[in-house]
Structures are given as C-alpha cells and as structure tokens.
mmCIF file of N, CA and C in Angstrom:
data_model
loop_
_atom_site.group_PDB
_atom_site.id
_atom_site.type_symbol
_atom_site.label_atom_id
_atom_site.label_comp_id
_atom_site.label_asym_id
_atom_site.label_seq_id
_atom_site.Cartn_x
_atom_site.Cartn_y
_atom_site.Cartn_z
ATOM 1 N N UNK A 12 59.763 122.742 87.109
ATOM 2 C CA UNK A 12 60.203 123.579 88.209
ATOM 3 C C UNK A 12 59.888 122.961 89.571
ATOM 4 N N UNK A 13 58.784 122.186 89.745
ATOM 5 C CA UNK A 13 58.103 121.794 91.229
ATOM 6 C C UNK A 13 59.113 120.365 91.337
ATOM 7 N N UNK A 14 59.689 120.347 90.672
ATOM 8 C CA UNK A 14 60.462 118.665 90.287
ATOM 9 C C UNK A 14 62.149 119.125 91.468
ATOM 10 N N UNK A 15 62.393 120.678 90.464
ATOM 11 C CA UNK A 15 63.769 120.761 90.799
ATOM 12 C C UNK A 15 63.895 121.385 92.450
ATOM 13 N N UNK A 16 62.426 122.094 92.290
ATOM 14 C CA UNK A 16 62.211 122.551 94.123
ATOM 15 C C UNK A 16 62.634 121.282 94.958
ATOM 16 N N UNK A 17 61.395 120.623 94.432
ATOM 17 C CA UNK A 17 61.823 119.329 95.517
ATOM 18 C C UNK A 17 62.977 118.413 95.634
ATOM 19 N N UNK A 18 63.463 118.697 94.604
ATOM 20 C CA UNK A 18 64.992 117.574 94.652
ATOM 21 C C UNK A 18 65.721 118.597 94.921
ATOM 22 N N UNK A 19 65.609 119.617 95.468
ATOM 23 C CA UNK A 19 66.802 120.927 96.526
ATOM 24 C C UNK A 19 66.042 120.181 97.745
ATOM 25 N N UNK A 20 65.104 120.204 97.763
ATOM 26 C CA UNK A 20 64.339 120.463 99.690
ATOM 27 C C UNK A 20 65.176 118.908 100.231
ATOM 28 N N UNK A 21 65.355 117.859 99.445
ATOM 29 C CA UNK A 21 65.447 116.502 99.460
ATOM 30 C C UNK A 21 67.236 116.397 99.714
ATOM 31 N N UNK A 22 67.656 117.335 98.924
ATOM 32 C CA UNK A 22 69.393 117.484 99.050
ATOM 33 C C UNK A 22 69.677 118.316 100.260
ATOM 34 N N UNK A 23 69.064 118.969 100.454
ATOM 35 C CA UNK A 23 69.246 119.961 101.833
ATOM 36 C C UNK A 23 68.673 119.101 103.121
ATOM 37 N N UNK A 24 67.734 118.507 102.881
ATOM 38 C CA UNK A 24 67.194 118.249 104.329
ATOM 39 C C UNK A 24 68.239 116.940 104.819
ATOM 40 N N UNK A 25 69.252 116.931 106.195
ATOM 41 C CA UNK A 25 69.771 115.652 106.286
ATOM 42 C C UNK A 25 68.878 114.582 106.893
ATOM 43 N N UNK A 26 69.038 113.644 106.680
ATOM 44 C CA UNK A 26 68.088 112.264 107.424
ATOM 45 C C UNK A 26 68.495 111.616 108.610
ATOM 46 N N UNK A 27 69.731 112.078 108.777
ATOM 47 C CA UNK A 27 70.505 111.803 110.326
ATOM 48 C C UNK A 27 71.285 112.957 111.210
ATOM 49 N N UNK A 28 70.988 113.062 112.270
ATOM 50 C CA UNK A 28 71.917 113.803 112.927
ATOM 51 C C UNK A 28 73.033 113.170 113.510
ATOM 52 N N UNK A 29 73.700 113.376 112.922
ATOM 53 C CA UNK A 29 75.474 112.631 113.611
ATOM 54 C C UNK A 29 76.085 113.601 114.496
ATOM 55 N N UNK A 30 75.501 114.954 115.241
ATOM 56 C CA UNK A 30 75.807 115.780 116.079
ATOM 57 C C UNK A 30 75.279 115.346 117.519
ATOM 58 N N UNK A 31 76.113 114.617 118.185
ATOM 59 C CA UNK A 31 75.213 114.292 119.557
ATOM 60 C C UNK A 31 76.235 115.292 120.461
ATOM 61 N N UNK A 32 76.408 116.333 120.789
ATOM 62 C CA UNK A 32 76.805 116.905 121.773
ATOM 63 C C UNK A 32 76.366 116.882 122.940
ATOM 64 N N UNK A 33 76.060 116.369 123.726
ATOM 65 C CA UNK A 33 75.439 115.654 124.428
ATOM 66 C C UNK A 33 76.406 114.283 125.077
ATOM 67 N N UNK A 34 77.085 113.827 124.429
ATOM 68 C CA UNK A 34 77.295 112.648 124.635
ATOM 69 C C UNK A 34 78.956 112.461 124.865
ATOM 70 N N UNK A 35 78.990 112.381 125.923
ATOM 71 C CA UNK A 35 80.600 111.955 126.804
ATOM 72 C C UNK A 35 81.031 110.919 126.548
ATOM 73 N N UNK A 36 81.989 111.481 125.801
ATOM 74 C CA UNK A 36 83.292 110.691 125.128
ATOM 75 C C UNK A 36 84.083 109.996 125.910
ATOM 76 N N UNK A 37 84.479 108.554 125.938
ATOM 77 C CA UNK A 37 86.103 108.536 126.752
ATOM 78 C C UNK A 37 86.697 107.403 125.784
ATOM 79 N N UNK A 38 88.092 106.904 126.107
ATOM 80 C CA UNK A 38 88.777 106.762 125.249
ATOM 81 C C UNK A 38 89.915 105.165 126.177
ATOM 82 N N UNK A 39 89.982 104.392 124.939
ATOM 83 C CA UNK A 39 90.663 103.105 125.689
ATOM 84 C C UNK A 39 92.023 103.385 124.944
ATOM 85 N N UNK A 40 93.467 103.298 125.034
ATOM 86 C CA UNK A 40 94.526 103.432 124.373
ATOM 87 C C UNK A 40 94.942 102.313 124.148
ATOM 88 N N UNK A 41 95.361 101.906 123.467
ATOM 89 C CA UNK A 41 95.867 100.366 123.240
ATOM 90 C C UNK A 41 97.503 100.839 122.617
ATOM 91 N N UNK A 42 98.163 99.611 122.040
ATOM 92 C CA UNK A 42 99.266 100.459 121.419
ATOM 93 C C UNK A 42 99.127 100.953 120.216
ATOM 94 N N UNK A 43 98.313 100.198 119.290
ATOM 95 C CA UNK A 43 97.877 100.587 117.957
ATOM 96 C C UNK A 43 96.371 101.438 117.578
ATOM 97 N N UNK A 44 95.569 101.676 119.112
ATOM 98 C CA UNK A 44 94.394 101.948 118.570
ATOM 99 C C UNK A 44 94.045 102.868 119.331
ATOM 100 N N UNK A 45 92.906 103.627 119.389
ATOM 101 C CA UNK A 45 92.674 104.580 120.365
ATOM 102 C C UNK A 45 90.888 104.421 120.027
ATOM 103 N N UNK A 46 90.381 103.632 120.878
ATOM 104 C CA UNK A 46 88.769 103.288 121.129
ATOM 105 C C UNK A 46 88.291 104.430 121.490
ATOM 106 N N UNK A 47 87.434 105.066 121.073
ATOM 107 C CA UNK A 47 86.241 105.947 121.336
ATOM 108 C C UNK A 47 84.843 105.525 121.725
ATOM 109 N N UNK A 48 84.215 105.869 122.760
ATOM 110 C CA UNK A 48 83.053 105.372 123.217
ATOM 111 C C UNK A 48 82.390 106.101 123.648
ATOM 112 N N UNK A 49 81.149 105.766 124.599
ATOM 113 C CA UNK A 49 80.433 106.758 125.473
ATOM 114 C C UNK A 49 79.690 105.898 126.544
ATOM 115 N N UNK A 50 79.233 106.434 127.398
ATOM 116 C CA UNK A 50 78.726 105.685 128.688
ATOM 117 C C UNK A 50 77.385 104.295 127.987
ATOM 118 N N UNK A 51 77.835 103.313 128.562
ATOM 119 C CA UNK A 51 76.829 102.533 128.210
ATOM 120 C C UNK A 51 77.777 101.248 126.896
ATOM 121 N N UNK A 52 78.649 101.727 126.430
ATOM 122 C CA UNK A 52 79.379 100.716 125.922
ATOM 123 C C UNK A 52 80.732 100.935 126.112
ATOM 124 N N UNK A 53 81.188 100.117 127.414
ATOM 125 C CA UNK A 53 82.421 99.763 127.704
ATOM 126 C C UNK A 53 82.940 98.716 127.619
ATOM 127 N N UNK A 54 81.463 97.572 127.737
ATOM 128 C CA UNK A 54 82.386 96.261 127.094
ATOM 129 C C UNK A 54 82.677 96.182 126.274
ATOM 130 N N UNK A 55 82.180 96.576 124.883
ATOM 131 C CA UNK A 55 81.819 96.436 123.135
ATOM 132 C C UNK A 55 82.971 97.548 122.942
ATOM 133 N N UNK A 56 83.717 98.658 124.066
ATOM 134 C CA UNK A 56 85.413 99.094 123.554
ATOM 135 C C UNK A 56 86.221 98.504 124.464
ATOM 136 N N UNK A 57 86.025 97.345 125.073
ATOM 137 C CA UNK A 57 87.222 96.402 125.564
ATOM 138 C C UNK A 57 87.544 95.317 124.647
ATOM 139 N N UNK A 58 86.323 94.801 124.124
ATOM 140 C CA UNK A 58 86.398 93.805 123.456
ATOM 141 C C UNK A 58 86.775 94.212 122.077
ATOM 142 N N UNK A 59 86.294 95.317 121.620
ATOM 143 C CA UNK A 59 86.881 95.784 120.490
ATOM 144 C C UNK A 59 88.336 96.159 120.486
ATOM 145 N N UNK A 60 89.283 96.500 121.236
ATOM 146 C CA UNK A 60 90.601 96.828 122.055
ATOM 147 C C UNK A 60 90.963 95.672 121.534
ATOM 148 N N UNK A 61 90.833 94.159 122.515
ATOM 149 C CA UNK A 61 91.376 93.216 122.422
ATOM 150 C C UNK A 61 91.717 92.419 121.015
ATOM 151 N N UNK A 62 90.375 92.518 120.513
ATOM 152 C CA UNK A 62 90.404 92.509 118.784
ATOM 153 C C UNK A 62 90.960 92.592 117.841
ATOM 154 N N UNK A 63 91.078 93.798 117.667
ATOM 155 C CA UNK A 63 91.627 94.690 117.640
ATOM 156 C C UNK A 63 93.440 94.912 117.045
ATOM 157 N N UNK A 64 93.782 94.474 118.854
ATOM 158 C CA UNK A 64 95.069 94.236 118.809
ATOM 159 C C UNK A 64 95.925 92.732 117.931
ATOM 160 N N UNK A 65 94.617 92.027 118.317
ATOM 161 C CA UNK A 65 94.935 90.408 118.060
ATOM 162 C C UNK A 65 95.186 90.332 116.312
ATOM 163 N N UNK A 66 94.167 91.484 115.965
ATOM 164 C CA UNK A 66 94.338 91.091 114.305
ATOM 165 C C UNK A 66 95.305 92.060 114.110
ATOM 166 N N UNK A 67 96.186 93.118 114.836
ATOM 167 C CA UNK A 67 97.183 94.209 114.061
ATOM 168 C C UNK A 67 97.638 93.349 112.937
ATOM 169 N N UNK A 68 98.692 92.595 114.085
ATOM 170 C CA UNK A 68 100.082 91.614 113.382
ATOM 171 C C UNK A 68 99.625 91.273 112.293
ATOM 172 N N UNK A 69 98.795 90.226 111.760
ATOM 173 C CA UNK A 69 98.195 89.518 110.524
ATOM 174 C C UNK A 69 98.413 90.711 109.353
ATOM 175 N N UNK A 70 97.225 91.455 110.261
ATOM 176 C CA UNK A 70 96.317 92.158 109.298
ATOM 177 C C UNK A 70 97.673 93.326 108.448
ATOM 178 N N UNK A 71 98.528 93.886 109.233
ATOM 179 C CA UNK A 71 99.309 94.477 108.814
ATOM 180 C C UNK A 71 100.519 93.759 108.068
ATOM 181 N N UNK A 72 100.954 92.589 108.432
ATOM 182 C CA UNK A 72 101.447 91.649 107.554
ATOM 183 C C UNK A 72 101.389 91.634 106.088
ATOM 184 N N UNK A 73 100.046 91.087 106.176
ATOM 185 C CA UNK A 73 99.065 90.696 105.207
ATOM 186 C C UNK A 73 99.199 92.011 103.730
ATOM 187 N N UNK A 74 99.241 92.971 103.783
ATOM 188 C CA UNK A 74 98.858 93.894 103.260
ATOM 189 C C UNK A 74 100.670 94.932 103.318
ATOM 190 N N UNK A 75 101.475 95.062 104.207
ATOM 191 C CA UNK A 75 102.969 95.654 104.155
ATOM 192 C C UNK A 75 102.690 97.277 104.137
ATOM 193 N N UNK A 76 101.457 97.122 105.134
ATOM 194 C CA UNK A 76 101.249 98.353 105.545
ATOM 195 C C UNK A 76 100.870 98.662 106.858
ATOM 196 N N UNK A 77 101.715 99.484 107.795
ATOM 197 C CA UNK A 77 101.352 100.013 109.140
ATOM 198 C C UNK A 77 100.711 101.347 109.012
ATOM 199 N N UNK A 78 99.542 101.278 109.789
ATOM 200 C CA UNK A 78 98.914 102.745 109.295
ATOM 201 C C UNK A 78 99.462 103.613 110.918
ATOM 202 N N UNK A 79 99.418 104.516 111.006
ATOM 203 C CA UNK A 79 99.422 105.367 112.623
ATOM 204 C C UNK A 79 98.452 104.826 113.289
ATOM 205 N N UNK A 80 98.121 105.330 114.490
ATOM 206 C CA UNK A 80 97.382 104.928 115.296
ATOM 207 C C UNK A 80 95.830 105.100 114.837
ATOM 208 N N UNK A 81 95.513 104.172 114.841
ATOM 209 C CA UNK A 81 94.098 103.646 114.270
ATOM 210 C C UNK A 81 92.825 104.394 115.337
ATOM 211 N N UNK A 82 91.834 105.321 114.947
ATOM 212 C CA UNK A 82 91.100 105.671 115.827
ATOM 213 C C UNK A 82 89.601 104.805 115.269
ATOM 214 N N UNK A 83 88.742 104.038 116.258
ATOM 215 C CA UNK A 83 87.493 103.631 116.480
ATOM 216 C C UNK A 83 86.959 104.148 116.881
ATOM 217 N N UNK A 84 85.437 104.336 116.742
ATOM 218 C CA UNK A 84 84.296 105.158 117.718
ATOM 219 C C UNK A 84 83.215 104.189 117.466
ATOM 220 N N UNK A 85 82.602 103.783 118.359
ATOM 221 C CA UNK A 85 81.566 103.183 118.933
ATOM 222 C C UNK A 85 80.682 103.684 119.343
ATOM 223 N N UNK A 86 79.403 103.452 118.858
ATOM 224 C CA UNK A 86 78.460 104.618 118.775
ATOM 225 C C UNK A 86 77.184 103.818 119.223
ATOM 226 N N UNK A 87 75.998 104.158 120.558
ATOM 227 C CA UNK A 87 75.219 103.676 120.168
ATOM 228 C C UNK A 87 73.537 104.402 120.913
ATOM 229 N N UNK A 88 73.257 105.094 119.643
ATOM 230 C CA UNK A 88 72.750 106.509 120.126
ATOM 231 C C UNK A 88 71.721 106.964 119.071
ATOM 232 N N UNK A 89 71.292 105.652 118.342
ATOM 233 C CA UNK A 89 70.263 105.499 117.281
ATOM 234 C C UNK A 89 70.325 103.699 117.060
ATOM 235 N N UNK A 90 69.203 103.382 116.692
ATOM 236 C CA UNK A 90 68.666 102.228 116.561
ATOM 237 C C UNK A 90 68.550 101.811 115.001
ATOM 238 N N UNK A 91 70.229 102.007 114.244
ATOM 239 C CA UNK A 91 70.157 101.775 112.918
ATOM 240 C C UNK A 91 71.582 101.214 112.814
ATOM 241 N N UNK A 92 71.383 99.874 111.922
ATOM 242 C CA UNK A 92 73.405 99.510 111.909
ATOM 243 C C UNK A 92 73.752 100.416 111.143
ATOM 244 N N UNK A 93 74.986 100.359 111.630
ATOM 245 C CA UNK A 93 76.116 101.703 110.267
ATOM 246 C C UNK A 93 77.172 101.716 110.861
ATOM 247 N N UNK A 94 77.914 101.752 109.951
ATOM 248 C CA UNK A 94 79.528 101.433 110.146
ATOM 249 C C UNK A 94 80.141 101.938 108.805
ATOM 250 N N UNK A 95 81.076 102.845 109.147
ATOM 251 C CA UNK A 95 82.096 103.672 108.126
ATOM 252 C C UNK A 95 83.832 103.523 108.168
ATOM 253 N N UNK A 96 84.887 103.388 107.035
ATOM 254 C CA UNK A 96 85.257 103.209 107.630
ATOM 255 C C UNK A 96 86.415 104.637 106.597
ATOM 256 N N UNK A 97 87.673 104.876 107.203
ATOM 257 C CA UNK A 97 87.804 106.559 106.287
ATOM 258 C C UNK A 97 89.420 106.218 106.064
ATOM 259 N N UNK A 98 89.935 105.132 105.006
ATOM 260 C CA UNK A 98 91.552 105.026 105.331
ATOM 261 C C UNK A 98 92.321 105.933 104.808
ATOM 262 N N UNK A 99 91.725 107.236 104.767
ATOM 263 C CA UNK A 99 92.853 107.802 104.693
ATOM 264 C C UNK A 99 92.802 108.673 106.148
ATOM 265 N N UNK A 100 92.259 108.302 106.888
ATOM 266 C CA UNK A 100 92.268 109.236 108.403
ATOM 267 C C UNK A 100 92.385 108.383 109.600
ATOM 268 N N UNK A 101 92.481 107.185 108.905
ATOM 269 C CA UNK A 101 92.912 106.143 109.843
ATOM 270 C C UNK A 101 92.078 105.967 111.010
ATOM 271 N N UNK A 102 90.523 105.654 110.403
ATOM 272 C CA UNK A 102 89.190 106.342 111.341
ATOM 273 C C UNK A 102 88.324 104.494 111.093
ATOM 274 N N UNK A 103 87.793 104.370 112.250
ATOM 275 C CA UNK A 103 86.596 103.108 111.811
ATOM 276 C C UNK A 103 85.510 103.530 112.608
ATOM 277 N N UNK A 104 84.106 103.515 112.281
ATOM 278 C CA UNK A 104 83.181 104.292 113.163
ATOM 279 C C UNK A 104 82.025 102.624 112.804
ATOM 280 N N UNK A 105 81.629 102.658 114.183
ATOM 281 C CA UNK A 105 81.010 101.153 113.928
ATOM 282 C C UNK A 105 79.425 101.392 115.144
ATOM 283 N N UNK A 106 78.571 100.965 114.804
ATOM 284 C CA UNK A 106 77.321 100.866 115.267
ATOM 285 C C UNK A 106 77.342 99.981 116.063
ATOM 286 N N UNK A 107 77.577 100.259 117.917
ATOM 287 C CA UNK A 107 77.383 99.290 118.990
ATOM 288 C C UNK A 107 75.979 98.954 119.791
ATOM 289 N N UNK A 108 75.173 98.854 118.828
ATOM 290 C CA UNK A 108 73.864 99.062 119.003
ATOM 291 C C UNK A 108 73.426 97.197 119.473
ATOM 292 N N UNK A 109 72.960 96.860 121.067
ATOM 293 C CA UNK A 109 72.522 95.539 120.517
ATOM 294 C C UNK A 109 71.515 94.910 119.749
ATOM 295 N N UNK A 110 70.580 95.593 119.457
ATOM 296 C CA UNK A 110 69.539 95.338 118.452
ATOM 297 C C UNK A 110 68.398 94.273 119.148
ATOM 298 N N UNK A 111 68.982 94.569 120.644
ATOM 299 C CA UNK A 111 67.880 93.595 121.495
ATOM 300 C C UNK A 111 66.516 94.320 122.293
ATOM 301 N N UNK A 112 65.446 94.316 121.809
ATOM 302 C CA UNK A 112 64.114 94.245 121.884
ATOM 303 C C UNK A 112 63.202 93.660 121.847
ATOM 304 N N UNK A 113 61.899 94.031 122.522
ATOM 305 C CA UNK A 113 60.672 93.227 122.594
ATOM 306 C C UNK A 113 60.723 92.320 121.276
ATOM 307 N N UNK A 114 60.145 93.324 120.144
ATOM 308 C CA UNK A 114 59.718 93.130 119.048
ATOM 309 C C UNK A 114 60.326 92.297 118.068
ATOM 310 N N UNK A 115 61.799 92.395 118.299
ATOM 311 C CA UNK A 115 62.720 91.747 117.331
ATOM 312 C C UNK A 115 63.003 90.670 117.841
ATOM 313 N N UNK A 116 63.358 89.893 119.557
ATOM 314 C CA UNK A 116 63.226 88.563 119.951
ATOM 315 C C UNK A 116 64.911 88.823 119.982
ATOM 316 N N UNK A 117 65.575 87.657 120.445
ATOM 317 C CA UNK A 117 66.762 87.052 120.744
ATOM 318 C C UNK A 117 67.340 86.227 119.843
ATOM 319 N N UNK A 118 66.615 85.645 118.641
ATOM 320 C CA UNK A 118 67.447 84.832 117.612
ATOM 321 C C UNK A 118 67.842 85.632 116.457
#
C-alpha cells in the first residue's frame, strides 16, 4: 500500500512548470514559419527565421511534404535543454538557453 501511495504522489506531482504567464510573447512571420519568442531572445528568432527558411525548399523536397505554417517557440526561462517537436500540430518548441556561466566556462 505505502508503495502504491507513493507512486500516485510521484504521478501527480509535475517536475516542471511549463506555465510562465508572465512572459511576453511576440512573434517573427516568415512565409513558412511563425517564430515565437520572448524578450531577451531576438537574435536566436532571427536566426532561427533565416534557417529556417533556408532549409524549407530541401527539407520539403526531400520528404513530398508541405506542412502549413510551421509554428516555433523559443523558450528561455529555465536552465535545462529541451526541445519537442509535435508533427501533427505543426509545432517545434526548442530551448534558447545559452548555457553560458561562471561554473560551466566557454568551451
């Protein structure tokens, strides 16, 4: 019984909050993509834009599939990589975190 308590408390409790309400959204349009961001990474959704665009052609080639407009979100609002990606919602959610700190150094 103390086994199945705890593997409820363990399924219930989440380990991340992915609710930042708090956090102002804006948005880059491209023709194929629609960048999601928030203050503090505007280069990392320009450069992702440009990217982006450069691999449509190939990438949609490649495969004889055009999806709708592709939505990205760029996120960087925890200090953990993670990146999801959802094809059937035509969604990529990517961790713009630079991972640059004291502790961790520059190489």
């Amino acid at each position: 019984m103390p086994v199945l308590l705890l593997g409820l408390c363990l399924i219930s409790t989440p380990t991340k909050s992915w609710n930042h309400s708090e956090i102002e959204w804006k948005t880059i349009r491209t023709e194929h993509f629609e960048i999601h961001f928030h203050t503090g990474a505007e280069w990392s959704a320009e450069q992702t834009a440009i990217i982006a665009e450069d691999i449509y052609g190939p990438i949609t080639r490649f495969y004889g599939y055009e999806p709708n407009t592709v939505h990205i979100s760029l996120f960087d609002y925890e200090d953990d990589p993670a990146g999801a990606t959802y094809y059937y919602h035509d969604r990529i959610d990517i961790s713009a975190s630079s991972f640059y700190f004291y502790l961790r150094g520059t190489a």
